[in-house]
Short mmCIF file of N, CA and C in Angstrom, two decimals:
data_model
loop_
_atom_site.label_atom_id
_atom_site.label_comp_id
_atom_site.label_asym_id
_atom_site.label_seq_id
_atom_site.Cartn_x
_atom_site.Cartn_y
_atom_site.Cartn_z
N MET A 1 144.25 -39.36 -93.14
CA MET A 1 146.04 -37.70 -93.51
C MET A 1 145.81 -36.53 -94.76
N HIS A 2 144.43 -36.61 -94.63
CA HIS A 2 143.82 -36.05 -95.93
C HIS A 2 143.71 -33.88 -94.14
N VAL A 3 143.15 -34.73 -93.73
CA VAL A 3 142.86 -33.45 -92.87
C VAL A 3 144.14 -33.53 -92.07
N LEU A 4 144.75 -34.32 -92.25
CA LEU A 4 146.20 -33.27 -91.27
C LEU A 4 146.50 -32.15 -92.44
N LEU A 5 146.63 -33.33 -93.22
CA LEU A 5 147.27 -32.11 -94.70
C LEU A 5 146.54 -30.80 -94.99
N LYS A 6 145.02 -30.86 -94.35
CA LYS A 6 144.18 -29.79 -94.86
C LYS A 6 143.92 -28.64 -93.31
N ARG A 7 144.71 -29.27 -92.37
CA ARG A 7 144.86 -28.28 -90.65
C ARG A 7 145.93 -27.52 -91.15
N ASP A 8 146.80 -28.56 -92.18
CA ASP A 8 148.64 -27.39 -91.93
C ASP A 8 148.24 -26.43 -93.01
N GLY A 9 147.60 -26.02 -93.40
CA GLY A 9 146.72 -25.23 -94.78
C GLY A 9 147.74 -25.68 -96.51
N TRP A 10 147.82 -26.77 -96.37
CA TRP A 10 148.18 -27.99 -98.01
C TRP A 10 147.36 -27.85 -98.93
N PRO A 11 147.73 -27.37 -99.89
CA PRO A 11 146.41 -27.62 -101.11
C PRO A 11 146.05 -29.34 -101.14
N VAL A 12 144.82 -29.73 -101.43
CA VAL A 12 144.99 -30.84 -100.84
C VAL A 12 143.33 -31.17 -101.70
N ASN A 13 143.53 -31.98 -102.61
CA ASN A 13 142.43 -32.55 -103.48
C ASN A 13 142.76 -34.43 -102.92
N PRO A 14 141.01 -35.44 -104.16
CA PRO A 14 141.49 -36.82 -103.59
C PRO A 14 142.84 -37.21 -105.02
N LYS A 15 143.35 -36.29 -106.00
CA LYS A 15 144.22 -37.00 -106.80
C LYS A 15 145.13 -37.12 -105.79
N ARG A 16 145.77 -35.35 -105.06
CA ARG A 16 146.83 -35.30 -104.39
C ARG A 16 146.71 -36.41 -103.46
N ILE A 17 145.69 -36.68 -103.05
CA ILE A 17 146.23 -37.92 -101.62
C ILE A 17 146.95 -39.43 -101.93
N TYR A 18 145.73 -39.81 -103.14
CA TYR A 18 146.78 -41.18 -103.78
C TYR A 18 147.88 -41.45 -104.30
N ARG A 19 148.27 -40.05 -104.64
CA ARG A 19 149.59 -40.09 -105.15
C ARG A 19 150.84 -40.42 -103.95
N LEU A 20 150.19 -39.85 -102.92
CA LEU A 20 150.99 -39.30 -102.03
C LEU A 20 151.00 -40.65 -100.99
N TYR A 21 149.55 -41.75 -101.22
CA TYR A 21 150.16 -42.36 -100.79
C TYR A 21 150.27 -43.73 -101.28
N LYS A 22 150.67 -43.59 -102.35
CA LYS A 22 151.10 -44.66 -103.17
C LYS A 22 152.76 -44.11 -103.11
N GLU A 23 152.78 -43.18 -103.04
CA GLU A 23 154.44 -43.03 -102.87
C GLU A 23 154.89 -42.28 -101.90
N MET A 24 154.22 -43.17 -100.65
CA MET A 24 154.92 -43.84 -99.45
C MET A 24 154.23 -45.51 -98.61
N GLY A 25 153.80 -45.29 -99.97
CA GLY A 25 153.76 -47.33 -99.79
C GLY A 25 152.48 -47.58 -98.79
N LEU A 26 151.45 -46.65 -98.19
CA LEU A 26 150.65 -46.92 -97.68
C LEU A 26 148.81 -47.92 -97.85
N GLN A 27 148.48 -47.98 -97.30
CA GLN A 27 147.24 -49.06 -97.95
C GLN A 27 146.30 -48.14 -98.31
N LEU A 28 145.92 -47.97 -99.18
CA LEU A 28 144.68 -47.77 -100.32
C LEU A 28 143.40 -48.16 -99.47
N ARG A 29 142.44 -47.15 -98.94
CA ARG A 29 141.66 -47.26 -99.04
C ARG A 29 140.29 -48.31 -100.29
N ASN A 30 139.71 -49.72 -101.02
CA ASN A 30 138.86 -49.84 -101.51
C ASN A 30 137.93 -48.96 -101.61
N LYS A 31 137.28 -48.66 -102.72
CA LYS A 31 135.83 -48.29 -103.09
C LYS A 31 134.90 -49.71 -103.36
N VAL A 32 134.27 -48.99 -102.44
CA VAL A 32 132.79 -50.76 -102.22
C VAL A 32 132.13 -49.66 -103.54
N PRO A 33 131.84 -51.06 -104.67
CA PRO A 33 131.12 -50.64 -105.80
C PRO A 33 129.26 -50.60 -104.89
N LYS A 34 129.00 -49.37 -105.75
CA LYS A 34 127.50 -49.62 -105.10
C LYS A 34 126.59 -50.41 -105.76
N ARG A 35 125.97 -50.92 -104.75
CA ARG A 35 125.00 -51.91 -105.34
C ARG A 35 123.84 -51.91 -105.98
N ARG A 36 123.53 -52.34 -107.64
CA ARG A 36 122.01 -51.74 -107.98
C ARG A 36 120.84 -52.82 -107.97
N VAL A 37 120.21 -52.42 -107.90
CA VAL A 37 118.97 -53.52 -107.58
C VAL A 37 118.32 -54.16 -109.15
N LYS A 38 118.59 -55.23 -108.99
CA LYS A 38 117.38 -56.43 -110.86
C LYS A 38 116.56 -55.08 -110.57
N ALA A 39 115.86 -55.11 -111.51
CA ALA A 39 114.25 -54.58 -112.00
C ALA A 39 114.54 -55.92 -111.75
N LYS A 40 113.03 -56.19 -111.41
CA LYS A 40 111.94 -57.21 -111.28
C LYS A 40 111.39 -57.62 -112.25
N LEU A 41 111.11 -58.30 -113.21
CA LEU A 41 109.71 -58.43 -114.07
C LEU A 41 108.73 -59.26 -113.50
N ARG A 42 107.59 -58.73 -113.74
CA ARG A 42 106.16 -59.77 -113.13
C ARG A 42 105.86 -60.60 -114.05
N ALA A 43 105.39 -61.28 -114.28
CA ALA A 43 104.80 -62.07 -115.09
C ALA A 43 103.08 -62.36 -115.13
N ASP A 44 102.47 -61.83 -113.76
CA ASP A 44 101.52 -61.37 -114.12
C ASP A 44 100.79 -60.22 -114.26
N ARG A 45 101.87 -59.17 -114.97
CA ARG A 45 101.95 -58.02 -116.05
C ARG A 45 100.95 -58.52 -117.31
N THR A 46 99.23 -58.58 -117.37
CA THR A 46 98.67 -58.54 -118.71
C THR A 46 99.56 -57.13 -119.87
N ASP A 47 99.49 -58.10 -120.93
CA ASP A 47 99.86 -56.28 -122.05
C ASP A 47 98.47 -56.11 -122.29
N ALA A 48 97.81 -54.56 -122.67
CA ALA A 48 96.26 -54.25 -123.42
C ALA A 48 96.07 -55.09 -124.13
N THR A 49 95.25 -56.01 -125.25
CA THR A 49 94.70 -56.11 -126.02
C THR A 49 94.37 -55.46 -127.21
N HIS A 50 93.28 -54.72 -126.67
CA HIS A 50 92.38 -53.81 -126.88
C HIS A 50 92.20 -52.44 -126.04
N SER A 51 91.08 -51.78 -126.70
CA SER A 51 90.70 -50.35 -125.72
C SER A 51 90.21 -51.46 -124.67
N ASN A 52 90.26 -50.92 -123.60
CA ASN A 52 88.94 -50.09 -122.37
C ASN A 52 89.76 -51.60 -121.65
N HIS A 53 90.85 -52.43 -121.89
CA HIS A 53 91.31 -53.98 -121.26
C HIS A 53 92.15 -53.60 -119.93
N VAL A 54 93.16 -52.69 -120.19
CA VAL A 54 93.69 -52.22 -119.17
C VAL A 54 93.80 -50.46 -118.62
N TRP A 55 93.54 -49.63 -117.44
CA TRP A 55 94.13 -49.27 -117.07
C TRP A 55 95.14 -48.36 -115.83
N ALA A 56 96.16 -48.13 -116.28
CA ALA A 56 96.60 -47.40 -115.27
C ALA A 56 96.41 -46.90 -114.36
N MET A 57 96.15 -46.26 -113.24
CA MET A 57 96.23 -45.58 -112.75
C MET A 57 97.30 -44.84 -111.73
N ASP A 58 97.20 -43.52 -111.28
CA ASP A 58 98.61 -43.06 -110.60
C ASP A 58 98.40 -41.54 -109.90
N PHE A 59 98.52 -40.93 -109.50
CA PHE A 59 98.69 -39.73 -108.50
C PHE A 59 99.51 -38.77 -108.63
N VAL A 60 99.10 -38.15 -109.36
CA VAL A 60 100.50 -37.01 -109.60
C VAL A 60 100.31 -35.79 -108.62
N HIS A 61 101.43 -35.14 -107.66
CA HIS A 61 101.03 -33.76 -106.70
C HIS A 61 101.79 -32.64 -107.61
N ASP A 62 101.67 -31.74 -107.67
CA ASP A 62 101.75 -30.07 -107.89
C ASP A 62 101.47 -28.63 -106.49
N GLN A 63 102.45 -28.13 -106.65
CA GLN A 63 102.17 -27.34 -106.34
C GLN A 63 101.55 -25.73 -106.82
N LEU A 64 100.90 -24.77 -106.78
CA LEU A 64 100.04 -23.25 -106.88
C LEU A 64 101.16 -22.72 -106.49
N ALA A 65 101.22 -21.13 -107.32
CA ALA A 65 101.47 -20.26 -106.72
C ALA A 65 101.76 -20.25 -105.78
N THR A 66 100.14 -20.21 -104.92
CA THR A 66 99.80 -19.76 -103.39
C THR A 66 100.73 -20.22 -102.68
N GLY A 67 100.94 -21.22 -102.74
CA GLY A 67 102.09 -22.54 -101.92
C GLY A 67 101.17 -23.81 -101.93
N ARG A 68 99.56 -23.30 -102.12
CA ARG A 68 98.91 -25.13 -101.64
C ARG A 68 99.08 -26.23 -102.76
N LYS A 69 99.14 -27.44 -102.14
CA LYS A 69 99.45 -28.49 -103.05
C LYS A 69 97.91 -28.83 -103.54
N ILE A 70 98.28 -29.66 -104.23
CA ILE A 70 97.52 -30.33 -105.00
C ILE A 70 97.32 -32.04 -105.53
N ARG A 71 96.49 -32.56 -105.24
CA ARG A 71 96.21 -33.97 -105.56
C ARG A 71 95.93 -34.08 -107.16
N ILE A 72 96.09 -34.91 -108.65
CA ILE A 72 95.91 -35.22 -109.24
C ILE A 72 95.89 -36.29 -109.74
N LEU A 73 94.31 -37.12 -109.66
CA LEU A 73 94.15 -38.31 -110.13
C LEU A 73 94.34 -39.22 -112.18
N THR A 74 95.29 -39.41 -112.03
CA THR A 74 95.53 -39.55 -112.85
C THR A 74 94.58 -41.04 -113.13
N VAL A 75 94.23 -41.28 -115.33
CA VAL A 75 93.81 -42.74 -115.44
C VAL A 75 93.65 -42.36 -116.57
N VAL A 76 94.43 -44.35 -117.02
CA VAL A 76 95.35 -44.03 -118.78
C VAL A 76 94.65 -44.91 -119.00
N ASP A 77 93.84 -44.93 -120.26
CA ASP A 77 94.05 -46.50 -121.29
C ASP A 77 95.84 -46.63 -121.57
N THR A 78 95.80 -48.12 -121.67
CA THR A 78 97.55 -48.52 -122.14
C THR A 78 97.39 -49.23 -123.22
N PHE A 79 96.24 -49.21 -123.68
CA PHE A 79 96.36 -49.63 -125.08
C PHE A 79 96.18 -48.67 -125.79
N SER A 80 95.18 -48.02 -125.66
CA SER A 80 94.59 -46.30 -126.80
C SER A 80 95.57 -45.28 -126.23
N ARG A 81 96.01 -45.14 -124.93
CA ARG A 81 96.46 -43.87 -124.22
C ARG A 81 95.38 -42.83 -124.02
N PHE A 82 93.99 -43.03 -123.92
CA PHE A 82 93.40 -42.51 -123.97
C PHE A 82 93.44 -42.21 -122.56
N SER A 83 92.79 -40.85 -122.17
CA SER A 83 93.29 -40.70 -120.36
C SER A 83 91.55 -40.34 -119.99
N PRO A 84 90.59 -41.47 -120.20
CA PRO A 84 89.00 -41.29 -119.62
C PRO A 84 88.94 -39.89 -118.28
N ALA A 85 89.96 -39.58 -117.21
CA ALA A 85 89.77 -38.86 -116.05
C ALA A 85 91.53 -38.66 -115.54
N VAL A 86 91.40 -36.86 -115.80
CA VAL A 86 92.81 -36.63 -114.83
C VAL A 86 91.59 -35.69 -113.64
N ASP A 87 91.20 -35.79 -112.70
CA ASP A 87 90.99 -34.76 -111.79
C ASP A 87 91.84 -34.62 -110.21
N ALA A 88 92.21 -33.83 -110.53
CA ALA A 88 92.44 -31.94 -109.79
C ALA A 88 91.47 -31.46 -108.67
N ARG A 89 92.12 -32.42 -107.12
CA ARG A 89 91.83 -32.01 -105.65
C ARG A 89 92.18 -30.64 -104.78
N PHE A 90 92.13 -30.67 -103.77
CA PHE A 90 92.98 -30.17 -102.80
C PHE A 90 93.57 -31.44 -101.56
N SER A 91 92.82 -32.02 -101.88
CA SER A 91 92.11 -33.61 -100.75
C SER A 91 91.85 -34.02 -101.54
N TYR A 92 92.28 -35.46 -101.47
CA TYR A 92 91.79 -36.78 -102.03
C TYR A 92 91.28 -38.45 -101.18
N ARG A 93 90.38 -38.47 -100.97
CA ARG A 93 90.29 -39.46 -99.88
C ARG A 93 89.93 -41.02 -100.69
N GLY A 94 89.40 -41.94 -100.07
CA GLY A 94 89.39 -43.18 -101.20
C GLY A 94 87.81 -42.77 -101.48
N GLU A 95 86.98 -42.00 -100.56
CA GLU A 95 85.83 -42.68 -101.04
C GLU A 95 85.47 -41.33 -102.59
N ASP A 96 86.48 -40.51 -102.37
CA ASP A 96 86.62 -39.75 -103.54
C ASP A 96 87.37 -40.35 -105.18
N VAL A 97 88.34 -41.13 -104.59
CA VAL A 97 88.66 -42.26 -105.65
C VAL A 97 87.76 -43.40 -106.62
N VAL A 98 87.08 -43.96 -106.09
CA VAL A 98 86.01 -44.88 -105.68
C VAL A 98 84.72 -43.69 -106.28
N GLN A 99 84.59 -42.60 -106.67
CA GLN A 99 83.35 -42.00 -107.34
C GLN A 99 83.91 -41.85 -108.27
N THR A 100 84.89 -40.66 -108.38
CA THR A 100 86.20 -41.01 -109.47
C THR A 100 85.96 -41.61 -110.54
N LEU A 101 86.02 -43.40 -110.09
CA LEU A 101 85.77 -44.39 -110.86
C LEU A 101 85.04 -44.61 -111.03
N GLU A 102 83.24 -45.02 -110.63
CA GLU A 102 82.60 -44.99 -110.98
C GLU A 102 81.90 -44.47 -112.27
N ARG A 103 81.80 -42.45 -112.18
CA ARG A 103 81.52 -42.39 -112.98
C ARG A 103 82.36 -41.95 -113.88
N ILE A 104 83.84 -42.19 -114.40
CA ILE A 104 84.81 -42.51 -115.74
C ILE A 104 83.97 -43.88 -116.77
N CYS A 105 83.83 -45.34 -115.87
CA CYS A 105 83.51 -46.14 -115.99
C CYS A 105 81.30 -46.50 -116.27
N ARG A 106 80.88 -45.43 -116.06
CA ARG A 106 79.45 -45.10 -116.64
C ARG A 106 79.65 -44.93 -118.04
N GLN A 107 80.48 -44.10 -117.96
CA GLN A 107 80.77 -43.17 -119.48
C GLN A 107 81.84 -43.65 -120.23
N VAL A 108 83.02 -44.66 -120.09
CA VAL A 108 83.17 -45.35 -121.13
C VAL A 108 83.56 -46.82 -121.08
N GLY A 109 82.95 -47.33 -119.83
CA GLY A 109 82.43 -49.04 -119.66
C GLY A 109 83.80 -49.10 -118.95
N TYR A 110 83.27 -50.47 -118.50
CA TYR A 110 84.58 -50.81 -117.36
C TYR A 110 85.32 -51.74 -118.30
N PRO A 111 86.86 -51.59 -117.54
CA PRO A 111 87.76 -52.32 -117.90
C PRO A 111 87.89 -53.72 -116.89
N ALA A 112 88.69 -54.72 -117.66
CA ALA A 112 89.07 -55.92 -117.64
C ALA A 112 90.07 -55.72 -116.03
N VAL A 113 91.21 -54.71 -116.28
CA VAL A 113 92.04 -54.94 -115.06
C VAL A 113 92.85 -53.07 -114.37
N ILE A 114 92.62 -52.75 -113.55
CA ILE A 114 92.68 -51.76 -113.44
C ILE A 114 95.05 -51.77 -112.82
N ARG A 115 95.26 -51.31 -113.22
CA ARG A 115 96.81 -51.23 -112.78
C ARG A 115 97.34 -50.03 -111.99
N VAL A 116 97.59 -50.20 -110.49
CA VAL A 116 98.33 -49.18 -109.83
C VAL A 116 99.43 -49.48 -109.11
N ASP A 117 99.89 -48.21 -108.59
CA ASP A 117 101.84 -49.02 -108.47
C ASP A 117 101.93 -49.08 -106.81
N ASN A 118 100.78 -48.61 -106.18
CA ASN A 118 100.70 -49.03 -104.64
C ASN A 118 101.85 -48.26 -103.97
N GLY A 119 101.97 -46.72 -104.52
CA GLY A 119 103.12 -46.17 -103.71
C GLY A 119 103.22 -45.61 -103.25
N SER A 120 103.92 -44.32 -102.36
CA SER A 120 103.73 -43.91 -101.20
C SER A 120 101.94 -42.97 -101.17
N GLU A 121 101.20 -43.13 -101.80
CA GLU A 121 99.82 -42.88 -102.08
C GLU A 121 98.62 -43.77 -101.78
#
C-alpha cells in the first residue's frame, strides 16, 4: 500500500499507513522484536588480587593524517591500572608481540595471568 500511494503522489509516512490500515480493517504487519543476546558471565575469569597478577592485552587501531594505519599494542595491569607497554608500529607480527612481552616481563616481572579478548586481530 505504501508503494502504491507514494507512486500516486500521496504524502505518506508510517503513521498515516497505520491509520489507513486500521480504518480499512486490513491486517497489520507484526513487528518482530529484535533478539538480544544475553551476556555470558565467565566463571574462569580471575580477579586481580595484587599488582602483576593479571594483565590485559589488546590491539588498538588508528590512522595517521597521511592515511597510514598504525597498530598499538596495549598491556594493562588490571589491579593497579599501570600500563607496562603501549607499543605502536605500522605492522605487528606474532614475533613482535613476543618480543614486547619478553621486554616488559624483564623490566616489571612476569604476571600470573595474561587476559586477551581473541578478537579479529
